[in-house]
Amino acid sequence: EAKAYRADATTKEQFLRHVEAVTSQASEVDTQIVVSYSRSSLGQTGDGHFSPIGGYHKERQLLLILDVARFKYPPYWVSVDDLWQAMMCHDEETHRSRGYVLLNASEEKFNAEVCRHGDQEQLHWEKVKEFFTITLPIRVGDVFVESYSKERLRYNSALAYFISTWLSNITPDVLSSFKSHMQVLLEEDVTHAEACEDVEELQRFIYRTNLYSNTVPVLGR
């Protein structure tokens, strides 16, 4: 369940009451608060942005922003007044102020392993990520040294062999889901300057890595 509040249709006092209620939850967190604000108002690059609030220092009137673009901005503290002004800034497309959203966990049970893209059911992105970061490295690692010793003369390096082995162990359902998720991202209308900046910065980071330069010839083969 999501309930949205525009800054110019509510008050800073009500916003802080919601912030305090969310950040004072002791154990299980049932509600999250996500703010929509103008980055330029805070002296950052870009403009419209969404990020959750992770903490509230009431005495110093500071809010902890858990920026979702962590490769660009790590979590940071901002004053209540500065964030409120950033939330009051009007969006250029809607000509309305920004604000915040209260997100509550649904009691409805759902299958966390699958999602739908149109009429197709695919593995959820989190399951795809788990396969690439945990399952696949373990699967490849169990036999890597022994198999590499037999094939090393065919490859320029252990890294090249690892990439080739890694790719050959990707299961069809994971690969299909991965392609489907990427297609959805490619079809999204990226018109905001901030989004373009984020993508370009991520691309530059990837191109600088040794893994990228070693992957290209393997994939080409």
XYZ file of C-alpha atoms in Angstrom:
221
model
C 0.000 0.000 0.000
C 1.303 3.441 -0.917
C 0.017 6.826 0.222
C 1.486 9.934 -1.403
C 1.739 13.419 0.052
C 2.703 16.509 -1.934
C 4.748 19.026 0.014
C 2.535 21.961 -0.952
C -0.592 20.062 0.132
C 0.624 19.140 3.601
C 2.830 20.674 6.294
C 6.389 20.185 7.451
C 5.058 19.293 10.897
C 2.939 16.444 9.515
C 5.901 15.242 7.448
C 8.076 15.106 10.572
C 5.396 13.211 12.489
C 5.434 10.583 9.744
C 9.257 10.547 9.720
C 9.410 10.062 13.492
C 6.793 7.294 13.391
C 8.669 5.407 10.675
C 12.204 5.815 12.050
C 11.195 4.890 15.623
C 9.978 1.391 14.667
C 11.850 -0.918 17.008
C 11.997 -4.335 15.346
C 10.033 -5.326 12.255
C 9.717 -2.373 9.919
C 6.209 -2.330 8.475
C 6.332 1.158 6.955
C 8.934 2.979 4.883
C 9.036 6.618 3.891
C 10.410 7.623 0.477
C 10.984 11.269 -0.410
C 10.782 12.870 -3.837
C 13.019 15.912 -4.034
C 15.093 18.125 -6.288
C 18.754 17.232 -6.168
C 19.798 20.578 -7.601
C 18.198 22.272 -4.592
C 20.679 20.358 -2.406
C 23.645 21.317 -4.565
C 23.818 17.914 -6.290
C 23.861 17.042 -9.980
C 20.556 16.205 -11.638
C 17.099 17.174 -10.473
C 14.133 14.944 -9.559
C 15.053 11.941 -7.428
C 13.537 9.367 -5.047
C 15.255 7.890 -1.977
C 14.138 6.475 1.387
C 14.776 8.096 4.753
C 16.800 5.846 7.044
C 17.083 7.927 10.194
C 16.037 11.060 12.038
C 18.134 13.061 14.527
C 15.398 15.030 16.248
C 17.648 17.220 18.424
C 19.771 18.386 15.485
C 16.878 18.280 12.988
C 18.760 16.082 10.530
C 17.461 13.366 8.207
C 19.501 10.435 6.882
C 18.967 9.955 3.130
C 19.748 6.443 1.878
C 20.453 7.481 -1.703
C 19.456 4.678 -4.063
C 22.220 5.695 -6.505
C 24.954 4.673 -4.096
C 27.681 4.652 -6.749
C 27.012 8.379 -7.119
C 26.131 9.531 -3.576
C 26.602 7.482 -0.398
C 24.081 7.894 2.466
C 24.191 11.427 3.833
C 22.583 13.652 6.472
C 20.602 16.716 5.407
C 18.787 19.316 7.469
C 15.011 19.117 7.680
C 14.639 22.632 6.286
C 16.890 21.943 3.282
C 15.101 18.714 2.389
C 11.700 20.333 2.808
C 12.685 23.089 0.389
C 13.928 20.445 -2.062
C 10.563 18.691 -1.764
C 8.695 21.951 -2.378
C 10.425 22.442 -5.754
C 8.024 21.957 -8.649
C 8.466 19.212 -11.209
C 8.978 20.648 -14.708
C 6.571 18.169 -16.303
C 3.694 18.155 -13.801
C 4.241 21.726 -12.533
C 3.420 20.417 -9.057
C 5.548 20.115 -5.960
C 7.388 16.982 -5.001
C 6.753 15.267 -1.667
C 6.913 11.857 -0.017
C 5.283 8.428 0.000
C 4.473 6.101 2.901
C 4.889 2.472 1.862
C 3.249 -0.291 3.887
C 3.858 -4.008 3.449
C 0.896 -5.840 1.972
C -0.642 -8.769 3.830
C -1.373 -10.432 0.502
C 0.916 -13.390 -0.173
C 2.804 -13.398 -3.454
C 5.411 -15.488 -5.190
C 8.657 -13.605 -4.654
C 10.476 -15.784 -7.161
C 8.554 -14.723 -10.261
C 7.256 -11.554 -11.890
C 5.440 -10.768 -15.125
C 6.608 -8.872 -18.193
C 3.471 -8.478 -20.281
C 1.975 -11.958 -20.644
C 5.237 -13.740 -19.811
C 6.154 -15.014 -16.365
C 9.845 -14.617 -15.558
C 12.132 -15.152 -12.620
C 12.125 -12.145 -10.314
C 15.131 -9.847 -10.729
C 16.296 -10.690 -7.192
C 16.399 -14.395 -8.102
C 18.369 -13.578 -11.240
C 20.794 -11.498 -9.190
C 21.150 -14.303 -6.635
C 21.989 -16.763 -9.405
C 24.726 -14.554 -10.860
C 26.267 -13.474 -7.545
C 25.963 -16.647 -5.424
C 24.784 -19.808 -7.181
C 26.825 -19.533 -10.361
C 30.170 -18.583 -8.720
C 29.823 -21.556 -6.360
C 28.941 -23.911 -9.206
C 31.904 -22.758 -11.273
C 34.252 -22.642 -8.294
C 33.726 -26.280 -7.353
C 35.364 -27.542 -10.552
C 37.350 -24.541 -11.716
C 40.927 -25.462 -10.735
C 40.730 -29.047 -11.920
C 39.066 -28.226 -15.233
C 41.305 -25.218 -15.899
C 44.434 -27.350 -15.510
C 43.192 -29.474 -18.424
C 42.206 -26.556 -20.661
C 44.743 -23.846 -19.804
C 46.684 -24.212 -23.073
C 43.579 -23.156 -25.023
C 43.162 -19.884 -23.111
C 45.309 -16.809 -22.606
C 44.553 -16.569 -18.915
C 42.626 -18.125 -16.048
C 40.259 -15.161 -16.191
C 39.390 -15.857 -19.842
C 38.680 -19.490 -19.002
C 36.609 -18.500 -15.980
C 34.410 -16.205 -18.080
C 33.900 -18.905 -20.715
C 33.019 -21.506 -18.064
C 30.812 -19.049 -16.218
C 28.786 -18.275 -19.332
C 28.390 -21.941 -20.264
C 26.871 -22.667 -16.834
C 24.109 -20.072 -17.113
C 20.770 -21.863 -17.123
C 18.231 -21.089 -19.902
C 15.525 -19.812 -17.535
C 17.926 -17.388 -15.860
C 19.282 -16.169 -19.187
C 15.756 -15.700 -20.567
C 14.703 -13.747 -17.487
C 17.869 -11.655 -17.600
C 17.227 -10.721 -21.251
C 13.595 -9.923 -20.467
C 14.528 -7.635 -17.572
C 17.138 -5.866 -19.692
C 14.631 -5.407 -22.533
C 12.216 -3.723 -20.137
C 14.988 -1.337 -19.080
C 15.909 -0.566 -22.697
C 12.287 0.187 -23.598
C 11.843 2.654 -20.752
C 11.693 6.266 -21.865
C 14.835 7.760 -20.325
C 14.219 11.458 -20.765
C 15.474 12.908 -17.497
C 18.952 14.376 -17.630
C 19.782 12.813 -14.255
C 18.962 9.306 -15.489
C 21.155 9.807 -18.560
C 24.000 11.013 -16.351
C 23.669 7.972 -14.093
C 23.722 5.542 -17.020
C 26.706 7.235 -18.649
C 28.619 7.246 -15.374
C 27.891 3.556 -14.865
C 29.014 2.775 -18.418
C 32.294 4.642 -17.914
C 32.872 2.685 -14.702
C 32.249 -0.658 -16.447
C 34.506 0.195 -19.400
C 37.380 0.958 -17.017
C 37.299 -2.460 -15.334
C 39.714 -5.276 -16.226
C 36.787 -7.683 -16.323
C 35.206 -5.786 -19.219
C 38.360 -5.817 -21.352
C 38.788 -9.550 -20.747
C 35.122 -10.378 -21.353
C 34.885 -8.761 -24.787
C 37.225 -11.166 -26.629
C 35.637 -14.206 -24.945
C 32.126 -13.165 -25.913
C 33.310 -12.381 -29.423
C 34.631 -15.866 -29.747
